[in-house]
Coordinates of C-alpha atoms in Angstrom, one line a residue:
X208 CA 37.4 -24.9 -42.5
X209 CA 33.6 -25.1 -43.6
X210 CA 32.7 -28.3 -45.3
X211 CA 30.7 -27.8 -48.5
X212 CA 29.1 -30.7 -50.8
X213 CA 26.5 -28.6 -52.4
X214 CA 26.7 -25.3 -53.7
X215 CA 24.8 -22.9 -55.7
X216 CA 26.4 -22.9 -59.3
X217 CA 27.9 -19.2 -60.6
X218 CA 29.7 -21.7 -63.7
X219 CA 29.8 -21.9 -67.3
X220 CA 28.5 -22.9 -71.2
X221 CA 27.1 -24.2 -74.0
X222 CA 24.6 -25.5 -75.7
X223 CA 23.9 -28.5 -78.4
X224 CA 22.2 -26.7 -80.6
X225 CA 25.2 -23.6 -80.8
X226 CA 28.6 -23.1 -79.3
X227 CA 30.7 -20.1 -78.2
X228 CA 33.1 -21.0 -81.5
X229 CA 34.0 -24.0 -83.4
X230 CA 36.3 -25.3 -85.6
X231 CA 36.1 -28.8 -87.1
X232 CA 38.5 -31.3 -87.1
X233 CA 38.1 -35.3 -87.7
X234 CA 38.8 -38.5 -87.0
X235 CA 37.3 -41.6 -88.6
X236 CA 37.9 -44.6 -86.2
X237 CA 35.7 -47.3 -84.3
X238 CA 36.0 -48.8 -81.2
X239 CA 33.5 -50.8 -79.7
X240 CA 34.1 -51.5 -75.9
X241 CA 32.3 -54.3 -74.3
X242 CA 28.9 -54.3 -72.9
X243 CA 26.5 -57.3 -71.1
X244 CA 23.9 -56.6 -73.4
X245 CA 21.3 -55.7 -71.0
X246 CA 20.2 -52.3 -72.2
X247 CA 20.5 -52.0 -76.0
X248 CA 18.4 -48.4 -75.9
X249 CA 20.0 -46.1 -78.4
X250 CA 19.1 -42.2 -78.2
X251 CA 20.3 -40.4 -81.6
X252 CA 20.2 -36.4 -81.4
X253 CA 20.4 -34.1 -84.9
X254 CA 23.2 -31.2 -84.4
X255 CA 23.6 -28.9 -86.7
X256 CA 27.1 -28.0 -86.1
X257 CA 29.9 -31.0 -86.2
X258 CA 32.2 -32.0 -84.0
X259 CA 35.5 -30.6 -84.0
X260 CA 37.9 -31.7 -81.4
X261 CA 37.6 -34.6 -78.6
X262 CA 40.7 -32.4 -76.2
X263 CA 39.2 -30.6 -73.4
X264 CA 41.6 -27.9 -73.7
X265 CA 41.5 -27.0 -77.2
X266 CA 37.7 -27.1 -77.3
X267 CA 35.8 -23.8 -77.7
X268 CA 31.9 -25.1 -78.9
X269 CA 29.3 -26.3 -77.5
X270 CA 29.2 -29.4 -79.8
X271 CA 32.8 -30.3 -78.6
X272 CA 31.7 -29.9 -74.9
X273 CA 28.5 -32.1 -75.0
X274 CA 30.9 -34.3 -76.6
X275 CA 33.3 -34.7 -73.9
X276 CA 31.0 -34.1 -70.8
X277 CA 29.6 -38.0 -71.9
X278 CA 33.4 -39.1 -71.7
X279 CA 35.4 -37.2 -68.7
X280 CA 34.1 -35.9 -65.4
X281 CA 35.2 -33.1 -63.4
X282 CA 35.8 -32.3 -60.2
X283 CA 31.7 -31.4 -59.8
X284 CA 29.0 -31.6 -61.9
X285 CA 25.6 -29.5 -62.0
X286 CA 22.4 -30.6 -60.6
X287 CA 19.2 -30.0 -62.9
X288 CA 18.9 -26.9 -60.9
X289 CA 22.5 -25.6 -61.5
X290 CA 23.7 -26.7 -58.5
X291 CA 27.1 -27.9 -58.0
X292 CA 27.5 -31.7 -56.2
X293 CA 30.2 -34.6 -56.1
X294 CA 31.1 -36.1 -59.1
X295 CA 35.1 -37.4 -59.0
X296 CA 35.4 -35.3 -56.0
X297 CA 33.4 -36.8 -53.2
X298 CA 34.0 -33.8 -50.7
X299 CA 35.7 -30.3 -50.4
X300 CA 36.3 -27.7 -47.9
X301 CA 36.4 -24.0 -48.4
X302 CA 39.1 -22.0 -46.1
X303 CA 37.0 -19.4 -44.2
X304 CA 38.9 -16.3 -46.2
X305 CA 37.8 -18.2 -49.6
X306 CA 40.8 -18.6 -51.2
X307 CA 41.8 -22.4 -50.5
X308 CA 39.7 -24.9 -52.2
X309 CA 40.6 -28.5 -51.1
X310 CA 39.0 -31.1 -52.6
X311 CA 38.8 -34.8 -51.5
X312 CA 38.6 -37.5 -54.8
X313 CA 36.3 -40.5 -54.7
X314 CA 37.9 -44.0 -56.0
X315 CA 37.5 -44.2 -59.9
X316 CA 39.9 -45.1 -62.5
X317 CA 40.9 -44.2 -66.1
X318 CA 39.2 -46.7 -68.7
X319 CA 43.0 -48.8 -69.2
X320 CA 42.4 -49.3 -65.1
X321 CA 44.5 -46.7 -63.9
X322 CA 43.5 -45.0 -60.9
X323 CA 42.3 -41.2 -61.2
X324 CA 44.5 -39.0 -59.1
X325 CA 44.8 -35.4 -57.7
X326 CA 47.9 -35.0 -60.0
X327 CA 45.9 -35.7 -63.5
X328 CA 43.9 -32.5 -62.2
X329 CA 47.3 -30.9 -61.6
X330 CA 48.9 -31.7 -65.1
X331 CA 45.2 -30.9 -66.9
X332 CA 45.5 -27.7 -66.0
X333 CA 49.3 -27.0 -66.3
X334 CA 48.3 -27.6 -69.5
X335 CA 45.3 -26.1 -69.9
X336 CA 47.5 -22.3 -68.7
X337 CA 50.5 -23.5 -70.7
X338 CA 51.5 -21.0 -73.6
X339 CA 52.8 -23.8 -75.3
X340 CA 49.0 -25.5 -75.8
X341 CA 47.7 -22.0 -77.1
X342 CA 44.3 -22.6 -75.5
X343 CA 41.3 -20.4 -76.2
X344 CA 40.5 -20.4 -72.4
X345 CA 43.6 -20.7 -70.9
X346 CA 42.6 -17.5 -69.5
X347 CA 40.0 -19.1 -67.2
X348 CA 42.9 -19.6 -64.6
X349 CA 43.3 -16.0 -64.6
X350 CA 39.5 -15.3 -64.6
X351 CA 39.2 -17.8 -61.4
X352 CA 42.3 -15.8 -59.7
X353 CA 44.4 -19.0 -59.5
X354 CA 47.6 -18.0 -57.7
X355 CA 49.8 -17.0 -60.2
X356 CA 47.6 -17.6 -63.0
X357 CA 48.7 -14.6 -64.9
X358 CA 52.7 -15.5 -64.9
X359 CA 51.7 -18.9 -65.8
X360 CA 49.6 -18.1 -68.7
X361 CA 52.2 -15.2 -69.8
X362 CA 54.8 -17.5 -70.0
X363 CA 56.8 -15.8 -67.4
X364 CA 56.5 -18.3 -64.3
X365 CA 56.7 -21.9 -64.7
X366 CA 53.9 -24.0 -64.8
X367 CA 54.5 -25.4 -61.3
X368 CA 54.3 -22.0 -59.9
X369 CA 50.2 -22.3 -60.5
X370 CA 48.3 -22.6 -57.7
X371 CA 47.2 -26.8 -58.1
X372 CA 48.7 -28.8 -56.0
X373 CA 48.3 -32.5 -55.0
X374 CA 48.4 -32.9 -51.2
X375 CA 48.3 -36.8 -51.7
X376 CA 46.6 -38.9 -54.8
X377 CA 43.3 -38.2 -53.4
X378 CA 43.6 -34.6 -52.3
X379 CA 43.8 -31.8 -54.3
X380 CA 44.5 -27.9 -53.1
X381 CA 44.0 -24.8 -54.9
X382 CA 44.8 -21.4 -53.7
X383 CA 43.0 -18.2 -55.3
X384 CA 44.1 -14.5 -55.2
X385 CA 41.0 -13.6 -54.8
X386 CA 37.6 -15.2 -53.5
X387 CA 35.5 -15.7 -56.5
X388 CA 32.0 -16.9 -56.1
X389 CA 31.6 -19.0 -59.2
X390 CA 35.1 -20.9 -58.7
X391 CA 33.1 -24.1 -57.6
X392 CA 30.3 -23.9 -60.4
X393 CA 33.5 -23.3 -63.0
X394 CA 35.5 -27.3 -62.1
X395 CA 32.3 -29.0 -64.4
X396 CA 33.4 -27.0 -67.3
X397 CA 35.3 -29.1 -69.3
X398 CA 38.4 -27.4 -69.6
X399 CA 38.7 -28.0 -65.6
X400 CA 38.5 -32.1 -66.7
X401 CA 41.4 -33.9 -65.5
X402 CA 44.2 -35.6 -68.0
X403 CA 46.8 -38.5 -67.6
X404 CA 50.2 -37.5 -68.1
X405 CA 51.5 -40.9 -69.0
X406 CA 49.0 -41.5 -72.0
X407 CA 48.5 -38.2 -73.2
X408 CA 52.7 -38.3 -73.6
X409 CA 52.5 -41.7 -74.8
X410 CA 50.0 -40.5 -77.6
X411 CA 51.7 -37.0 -78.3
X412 CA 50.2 -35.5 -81.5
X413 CA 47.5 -38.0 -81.9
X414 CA 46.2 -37.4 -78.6
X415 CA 42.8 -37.5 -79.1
X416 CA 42.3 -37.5 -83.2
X417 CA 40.2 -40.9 -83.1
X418 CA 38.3 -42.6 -80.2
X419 CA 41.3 -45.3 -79.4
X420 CA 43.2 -42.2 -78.7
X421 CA 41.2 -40.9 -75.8
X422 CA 41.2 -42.2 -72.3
X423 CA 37.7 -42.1 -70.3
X424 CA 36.5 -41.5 -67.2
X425 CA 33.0 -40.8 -67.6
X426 CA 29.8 -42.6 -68.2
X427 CA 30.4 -42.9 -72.0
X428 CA 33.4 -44.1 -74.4
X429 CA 33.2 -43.2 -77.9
X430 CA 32.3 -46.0 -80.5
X431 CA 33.1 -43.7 -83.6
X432 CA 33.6 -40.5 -85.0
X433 CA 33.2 -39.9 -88.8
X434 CA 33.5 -36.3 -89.4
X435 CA 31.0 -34.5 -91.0
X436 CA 28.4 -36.9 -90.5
X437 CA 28.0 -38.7 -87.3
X438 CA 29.4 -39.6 -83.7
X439 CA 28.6 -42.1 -81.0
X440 CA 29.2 -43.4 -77.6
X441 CA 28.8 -46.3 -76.0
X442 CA 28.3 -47.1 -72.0
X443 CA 31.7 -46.6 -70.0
X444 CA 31.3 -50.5 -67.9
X445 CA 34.1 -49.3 -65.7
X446 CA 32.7 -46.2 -64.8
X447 CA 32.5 -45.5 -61.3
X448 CA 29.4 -44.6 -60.8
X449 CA 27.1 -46.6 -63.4
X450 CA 23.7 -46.2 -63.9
X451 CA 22.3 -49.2 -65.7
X452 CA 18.6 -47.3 -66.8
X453 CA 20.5 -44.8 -68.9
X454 CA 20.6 -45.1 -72.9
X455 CA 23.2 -47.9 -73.2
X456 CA 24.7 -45.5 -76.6
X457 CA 24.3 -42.1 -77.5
X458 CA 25.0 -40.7 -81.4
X459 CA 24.7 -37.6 -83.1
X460 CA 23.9 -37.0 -86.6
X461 CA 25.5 -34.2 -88.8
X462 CA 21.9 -32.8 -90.5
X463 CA 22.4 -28.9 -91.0
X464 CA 18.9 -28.8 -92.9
X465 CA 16.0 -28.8 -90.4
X466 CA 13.7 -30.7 -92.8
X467 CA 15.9 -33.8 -93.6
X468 CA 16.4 -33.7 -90.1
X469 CA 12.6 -33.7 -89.2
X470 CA 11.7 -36.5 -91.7
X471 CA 14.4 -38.6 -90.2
X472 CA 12.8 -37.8 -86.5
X473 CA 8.9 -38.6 -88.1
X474 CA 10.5 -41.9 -89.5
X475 CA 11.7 -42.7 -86.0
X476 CA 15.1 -42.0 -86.8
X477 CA 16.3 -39.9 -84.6
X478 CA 14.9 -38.8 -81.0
X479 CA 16.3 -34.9 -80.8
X480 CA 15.7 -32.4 -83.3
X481 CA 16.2 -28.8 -84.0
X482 CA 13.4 -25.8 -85.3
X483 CA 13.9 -22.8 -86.2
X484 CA 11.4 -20.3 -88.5
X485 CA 8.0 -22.3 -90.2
X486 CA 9.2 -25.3 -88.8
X487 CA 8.5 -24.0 -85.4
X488 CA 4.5 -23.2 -86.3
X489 CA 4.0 -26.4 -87.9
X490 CA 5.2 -28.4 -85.3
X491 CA 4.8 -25.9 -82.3
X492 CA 1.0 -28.4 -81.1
X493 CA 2.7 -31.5 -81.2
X494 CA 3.8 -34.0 -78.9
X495 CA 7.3 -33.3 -77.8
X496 CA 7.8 -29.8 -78.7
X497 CA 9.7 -28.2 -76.2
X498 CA 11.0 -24.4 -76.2
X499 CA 13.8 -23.0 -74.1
X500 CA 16.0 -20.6 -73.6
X501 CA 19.6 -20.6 -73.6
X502 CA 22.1 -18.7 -72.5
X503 CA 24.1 -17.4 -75.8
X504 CA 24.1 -14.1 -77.0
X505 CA 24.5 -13.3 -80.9
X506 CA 26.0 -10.2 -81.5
X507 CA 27.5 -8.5 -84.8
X508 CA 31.3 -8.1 -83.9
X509 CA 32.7 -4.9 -85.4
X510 CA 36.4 -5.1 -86.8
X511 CA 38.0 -1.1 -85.3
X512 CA 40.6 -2.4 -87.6
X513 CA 39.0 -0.9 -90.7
X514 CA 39.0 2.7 -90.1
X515 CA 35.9 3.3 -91.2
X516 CA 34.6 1.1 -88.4
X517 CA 36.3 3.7 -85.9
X518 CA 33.3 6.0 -86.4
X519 CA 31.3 5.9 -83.8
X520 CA 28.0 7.8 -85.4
X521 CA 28.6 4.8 -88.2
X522 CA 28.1 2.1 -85.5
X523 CA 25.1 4.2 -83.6
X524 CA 23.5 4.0 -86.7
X525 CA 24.2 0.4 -87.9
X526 CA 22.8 -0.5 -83.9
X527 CA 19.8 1.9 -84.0
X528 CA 19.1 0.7 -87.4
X529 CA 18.4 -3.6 -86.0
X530 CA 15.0 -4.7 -85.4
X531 CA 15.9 -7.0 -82.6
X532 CA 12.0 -8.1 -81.6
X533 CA 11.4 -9.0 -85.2
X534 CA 14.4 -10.9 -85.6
X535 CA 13.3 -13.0 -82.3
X536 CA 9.9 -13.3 -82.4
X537 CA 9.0 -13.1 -86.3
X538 CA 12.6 -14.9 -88.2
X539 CA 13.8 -17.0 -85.6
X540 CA 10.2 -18.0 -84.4
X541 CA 12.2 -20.7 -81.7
X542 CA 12.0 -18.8 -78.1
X543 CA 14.3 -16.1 -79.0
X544 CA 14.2 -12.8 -77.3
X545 CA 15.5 -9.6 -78.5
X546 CA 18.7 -8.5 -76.6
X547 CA 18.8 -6.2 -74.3
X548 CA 22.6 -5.5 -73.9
X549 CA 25.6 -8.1 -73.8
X550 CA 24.4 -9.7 -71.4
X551 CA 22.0 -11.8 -71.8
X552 CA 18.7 -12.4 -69.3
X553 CA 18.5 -15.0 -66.3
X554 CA 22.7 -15.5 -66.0
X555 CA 23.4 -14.1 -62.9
X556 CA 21.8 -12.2 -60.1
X557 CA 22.9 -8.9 -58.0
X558 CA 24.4 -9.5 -54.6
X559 CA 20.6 -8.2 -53.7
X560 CA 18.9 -11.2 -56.0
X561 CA 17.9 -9.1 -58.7
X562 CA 18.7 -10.7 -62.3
X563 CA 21.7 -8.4 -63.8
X564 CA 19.2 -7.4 -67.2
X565 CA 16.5 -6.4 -64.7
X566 CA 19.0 -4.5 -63.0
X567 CA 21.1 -2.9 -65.5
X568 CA 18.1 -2.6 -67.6
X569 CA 17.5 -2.6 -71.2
X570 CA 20.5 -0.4 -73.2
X571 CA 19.3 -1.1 -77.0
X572 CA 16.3 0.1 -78.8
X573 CA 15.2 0.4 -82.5
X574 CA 15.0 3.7 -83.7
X575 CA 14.9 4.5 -87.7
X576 CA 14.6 8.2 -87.4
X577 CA 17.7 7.7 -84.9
X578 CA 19.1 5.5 -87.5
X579 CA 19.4 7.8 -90.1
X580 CA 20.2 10.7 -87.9
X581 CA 24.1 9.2 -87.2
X582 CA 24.2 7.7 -90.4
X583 CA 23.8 11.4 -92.0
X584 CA 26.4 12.7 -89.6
X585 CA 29.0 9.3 -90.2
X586 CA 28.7 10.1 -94.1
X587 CA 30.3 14.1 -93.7
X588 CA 32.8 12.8 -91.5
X589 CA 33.6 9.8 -94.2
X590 CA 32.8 11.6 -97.1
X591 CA 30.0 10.1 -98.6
X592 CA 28.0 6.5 -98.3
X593 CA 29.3 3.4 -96.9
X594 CA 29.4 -0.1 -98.0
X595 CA 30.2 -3.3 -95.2
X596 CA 30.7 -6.7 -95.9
X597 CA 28.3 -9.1 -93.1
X598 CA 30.2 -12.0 -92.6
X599 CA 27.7 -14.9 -91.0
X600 CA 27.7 -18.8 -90.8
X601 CA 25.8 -21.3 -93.3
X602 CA 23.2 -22.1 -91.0
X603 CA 19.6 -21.4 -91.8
X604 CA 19.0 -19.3 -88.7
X605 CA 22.6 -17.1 -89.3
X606 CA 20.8 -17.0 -93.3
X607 CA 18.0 -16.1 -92.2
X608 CA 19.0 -13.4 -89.4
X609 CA 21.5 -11.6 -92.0
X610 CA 19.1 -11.0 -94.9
X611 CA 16.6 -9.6 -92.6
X612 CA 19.9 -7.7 -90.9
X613 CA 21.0 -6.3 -94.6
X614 CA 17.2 -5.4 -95.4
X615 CA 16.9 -3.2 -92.2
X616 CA 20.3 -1.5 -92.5
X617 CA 19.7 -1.0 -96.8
X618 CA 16.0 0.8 -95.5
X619 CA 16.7 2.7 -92.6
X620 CA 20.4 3.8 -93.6
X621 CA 19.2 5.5 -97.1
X622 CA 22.2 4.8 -99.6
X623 CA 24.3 2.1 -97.4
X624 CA 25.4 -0.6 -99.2
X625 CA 25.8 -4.4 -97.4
X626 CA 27.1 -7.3 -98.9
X627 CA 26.0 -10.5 -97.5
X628 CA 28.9 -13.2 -97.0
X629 CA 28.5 -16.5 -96.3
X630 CA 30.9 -19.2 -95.1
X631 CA 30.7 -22.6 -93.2
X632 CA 31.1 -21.7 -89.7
X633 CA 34.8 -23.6 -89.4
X634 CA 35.7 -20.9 -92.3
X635 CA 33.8 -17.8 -90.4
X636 CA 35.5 -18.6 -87.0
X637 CA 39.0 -18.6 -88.5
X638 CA 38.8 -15.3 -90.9
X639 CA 37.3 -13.5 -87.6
X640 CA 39.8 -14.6 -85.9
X641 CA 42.2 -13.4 -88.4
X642 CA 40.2 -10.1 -88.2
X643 CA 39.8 -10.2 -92.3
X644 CA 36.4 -9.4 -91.6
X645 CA 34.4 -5.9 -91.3
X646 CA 31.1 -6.8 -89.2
X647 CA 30.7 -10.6 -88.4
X648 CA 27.4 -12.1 -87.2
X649 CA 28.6 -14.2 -84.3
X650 CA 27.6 -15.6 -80.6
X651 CA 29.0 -16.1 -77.1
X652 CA 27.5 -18.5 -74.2
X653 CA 28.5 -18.6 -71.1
X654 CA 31.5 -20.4 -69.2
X655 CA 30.0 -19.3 -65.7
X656 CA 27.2 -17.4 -64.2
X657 CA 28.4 -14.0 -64.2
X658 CA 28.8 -10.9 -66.1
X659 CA 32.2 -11.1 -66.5
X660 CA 32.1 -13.9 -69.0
X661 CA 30.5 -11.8 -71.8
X662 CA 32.5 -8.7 -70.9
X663 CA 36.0 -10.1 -71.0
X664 CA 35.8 -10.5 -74.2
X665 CA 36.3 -7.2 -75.4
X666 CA 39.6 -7.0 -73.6
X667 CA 41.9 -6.0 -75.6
X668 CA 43.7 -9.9 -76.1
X669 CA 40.8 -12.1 -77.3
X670 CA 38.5 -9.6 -78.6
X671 CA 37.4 -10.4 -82.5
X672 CA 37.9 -6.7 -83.9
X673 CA 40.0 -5.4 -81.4
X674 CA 38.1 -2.7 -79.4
X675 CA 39.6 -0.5 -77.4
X676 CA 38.9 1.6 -74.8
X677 CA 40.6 3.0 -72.0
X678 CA 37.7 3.9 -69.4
X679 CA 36.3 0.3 -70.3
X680 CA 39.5 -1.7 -69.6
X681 CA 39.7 -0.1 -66.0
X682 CA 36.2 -0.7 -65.0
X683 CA 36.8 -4.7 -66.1
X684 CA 40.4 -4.3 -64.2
X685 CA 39.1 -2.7 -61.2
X686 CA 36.2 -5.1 -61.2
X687 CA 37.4 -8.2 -61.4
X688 CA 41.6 -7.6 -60.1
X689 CA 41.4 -4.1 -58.4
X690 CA 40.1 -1.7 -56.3
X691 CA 36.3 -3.6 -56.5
X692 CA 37.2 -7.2 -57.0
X693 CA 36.6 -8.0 -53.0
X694 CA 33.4 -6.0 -53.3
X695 CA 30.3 -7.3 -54.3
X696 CA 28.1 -4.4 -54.9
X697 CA 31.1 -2.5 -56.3
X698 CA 32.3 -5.0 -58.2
X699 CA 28.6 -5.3 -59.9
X700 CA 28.2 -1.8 -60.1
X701 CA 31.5 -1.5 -62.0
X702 CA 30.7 -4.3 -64.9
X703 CA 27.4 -2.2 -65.4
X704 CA 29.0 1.0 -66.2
X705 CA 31.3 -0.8 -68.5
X706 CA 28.7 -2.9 -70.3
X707 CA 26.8 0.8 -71.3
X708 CA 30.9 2.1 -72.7
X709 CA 30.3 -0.9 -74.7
X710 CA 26.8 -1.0 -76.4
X711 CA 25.7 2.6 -76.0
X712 CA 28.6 4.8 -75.8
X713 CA 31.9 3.7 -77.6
X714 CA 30.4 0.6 -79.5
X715 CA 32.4 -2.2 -79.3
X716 CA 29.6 -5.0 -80.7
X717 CA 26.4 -4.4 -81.2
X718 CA 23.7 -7.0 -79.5
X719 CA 21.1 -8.5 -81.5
X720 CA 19.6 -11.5 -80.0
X721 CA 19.5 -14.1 -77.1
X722 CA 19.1 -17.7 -78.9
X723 CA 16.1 -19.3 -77.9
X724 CA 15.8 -23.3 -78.9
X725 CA 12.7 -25.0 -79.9
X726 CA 12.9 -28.8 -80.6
X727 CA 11.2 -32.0 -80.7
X728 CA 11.9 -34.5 -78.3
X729 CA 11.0 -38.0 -78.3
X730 CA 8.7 -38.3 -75.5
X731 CA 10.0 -41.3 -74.6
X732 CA 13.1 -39.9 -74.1
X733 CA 13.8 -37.9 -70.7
X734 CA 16.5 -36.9 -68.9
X735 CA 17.9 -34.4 -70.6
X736 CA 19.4 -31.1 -68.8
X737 CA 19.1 -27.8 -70.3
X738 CA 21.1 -25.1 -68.5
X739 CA 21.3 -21.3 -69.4
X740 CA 25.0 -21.2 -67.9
X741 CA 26.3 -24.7 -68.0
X742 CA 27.0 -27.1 -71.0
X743 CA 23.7 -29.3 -71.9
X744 CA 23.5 -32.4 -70.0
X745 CA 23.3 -35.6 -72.2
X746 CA 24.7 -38.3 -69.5
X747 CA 21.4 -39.3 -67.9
X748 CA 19.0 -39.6 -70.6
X749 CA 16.5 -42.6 -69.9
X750 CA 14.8 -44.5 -72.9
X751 CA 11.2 -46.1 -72.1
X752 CA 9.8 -49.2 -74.2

């Protein structure tokens, strides 16, 4: 066995200031643990999207993840440099063929006391793969080759059968299929958190719904949780590894405009604030501006439900038609950078090092002329113009980005017709995933460092619009459970090919941006980690006088 307390992160998503979905649920409660008074330091952070769930495994935004990172650990967390080190594991060895993971837990306990144990890691994830729970990332477990993750998740082996076992109540085991590189980087994504059987029974269908319904093991409880306006936490004093210089409470403020939200942060109000268009060039010389960016990828996901959406010269057109640069550098104005394909820049690297948008290069361009070129050929094959419906979020970026998208389409496709709709973004998530949509304005980040994330989603199950394509499900197969999944270079090679079936070829979405983020941040305020490929980091923020 080769002992391992560090590795190099290949693992997962999100960001505060976006998510890979949302929804928005509520609760409305207050508890107030106690404290010894000896760091009162508050940090408050603006989000523009609410909160919608506290459980780990129903979670699918960033907002959600930030949320629970400050109140549950994981088996590892991530280093400022993506690198994957001890949190409620202490230890682990790797079996020299890859495929057994056993991890050694350090002594912590639940907040009511209890002791954390391997089995809370074993029943999380039972749960997490169960059909019954319906989980957006249930298939995780399959991505991650987890013996018998497939049955599992299909409903046609038990949950036991899964490969997570508890040696003893400090030693947990999982076996793999298959060696995959970013399995380590993957246990501090949240839906890898560990759960107690006893409460979360105890609790049943208000598991979760308000903060006296949660049980914590992280560095933060929650105080309260209005919805649509504000959540907090509050120092964990059981936590098992304390740090008294932290912020002794953290809240976030529901402020979708970025104005209101940057009055409240010039009043002193608030410490973390979103940008986005002017804002960013009136603000961009000031103390505390910071740009990054991040790891999502906004795309315009096309419904091959509506038959006119079949054509392919249609969707050439519609993707030659985009002014990507324009939309990054001149509407967004926050760090943005016009995509390049699916998958976005500085995610993963090639088993040779090279990042995978240097090396699969750039498969999008803007081309008018092109443009209206297909759209000529898609009208004789439809018989005559076309009208879509662009679905998008009420955000002032998604507002923004979907005029400018309608103008471009409206003067490079002479005699198209696009009619803007605009819904909250609980509303938008729900009718795509209904697929009563034609072309929706949406985004993906990342829930580990490697191509894969981004191109599993146009498999045929989770894929918003349904593509499907033969050639393009074999490559992802043979890739990731076949012929190449043992390969490295093969395996890359493979989820290249497949990316170009998807953005150039037989369009399946059509790329339009990689989200940048500029902000202002109090400068007193430090210790927050940004990641491309992880969810933020708001547990170690530090507060000076």
């Amino acid at each position: 066995m080769k002992k391992s307390k560090l590795i190099l992160v290949f693992g997962l998503i999100v960001s505060l200031l976006v998510g890979c979905s949302n929804g928005s649920s509520s609760g409305s409660n207050t508890t107030t643990p106690t404290t010894d008074g000896s760091n009162t330091k508050s940090a408050v952070i603006a989000t523009d999207v609410d909160l919608s769930t506290m459980d780990h495994h129903i979670a699918t935004d960033g907002t959600s993840f930030i949320a629970i990172s400050l109140v549950l650990d994981g088996l590892v967390e991530l280093d400022e440099k993506g690198f994957a080190i001890p949190d409620l594991a202490k230890s682990w060895d790797i079996s020299d063929d890859g495929l057994v993971y056993t991890f050694h837990l350090d002594d912590a306990n639940w907040s009511n006391g209890e002791p954390i144990t391997a089995n809370d890691f074993v029943f999380g994830w039972q749960r997490l793969a169960s059909p019954e729970t319906a989980s957006e990332y249930n298939y995780l477990v399959q991505t991650l080759n987890i013996v018998n993750a497939d049955g599992v998740v299909e409903g046609t082996k038990p949950l036991e059968d899964l490969g997570v076992k508890a040696l003893d109540d400090k030693t947990l085991e999982v076996t793999l299929d298959i060696p995959t590189d970013f399995f380590l980087g993957m246990m501090a994504f949240p839906s890898f958190f560990p759960l107690n059987q006893e409460f979360y029974e105890e609790k049943g269908d208000l598991y979760s719904t308000s903060s006296e319904n949660l049980l914590y093991c992280g560095p933060y409880v929650m105080e309260s949780w209005t919805s649509g306006n504000s959540f907090s936490f509050i120092k964990n004093d059981d936590y098992f590894n304390k740090n008294d210089e932290t912020v002794n409470r953290v809240e976030f403020k529901f402020i979708q405009d970025t104005q209101s939200a940057m009055l409240e942060y010039q009043s002193g109000n608030l410490d973390v604030v979103k940008l986005s268009g002017e804002m960013v060039d009136a603000y961009n010389t000031e103390e505390g501006f910071r740009e990054r960016l991040q790891g999502y990828l906004w795309y315009l996901s096309i419904n091959r439900l509506e038959d006119k959406l079949t054509n392919n010269n249609l969707l050439q057109a519609l993707s030659f038609g985009v002014d990507r640069e324009t939309i990054a550098v001149n509407v967004l104005k926050d760090g943005s950078i016009a995509a390049e394909g699916i998958v976005p820049v500085n995610l993963a690297t090639s088993p040779s090092g090279v990042d995978y948008r240097e090396d699969a290069g750039s498969l999008l361009s803007y081309d008018p002329e092109k443009a209206g070129e297909y759209y000529e050929a898609a009208k004789a094959e439809l018989g005559g113009d076309v009208t879509l419906e662009l679905l998008f979020e009420d955000s002032e970026a998604s507002k923004a980005v979907a005029e400018y998208i309608q103008n471009n389409w409206e003067t490079n496709l002479p005699g198209i017709t696009i009619n803007l709709n605009m819904k909250p973004k609980k509303t938008r998530l729900e009718v795509m995933r209904l697929n009563e949509f034609e072309i929706g304005l949406t985004r993906w980040g990342p829930d580990y460092a490697d191509p894969q994330t981004y191109l599993d989603l146009f498999l045929e199950g989770p894929s918003h619009g349904r593509y499907s394509n033969a050639e393009y499900f074999k490559l992802i197969y043979d890739a990731t459970k076949g012929k190449f999944a043992s390969d490295s270079q093969a395996r890359w090679d493979a989820l290249k090919e497949a990316e170009k079936i998807l953005v150039n070829e037989e369009i399946g979405a059509i790329p339009v941006y990689q989200n940048g983020g500029a902000m202002m941040i109090n400068p007193k305020l430090t210790g927050i980690e940004f990641h491309i490929a992880a969810v933020d980091n708001y547990r170690n923020m530090v507060k000076a006088d």
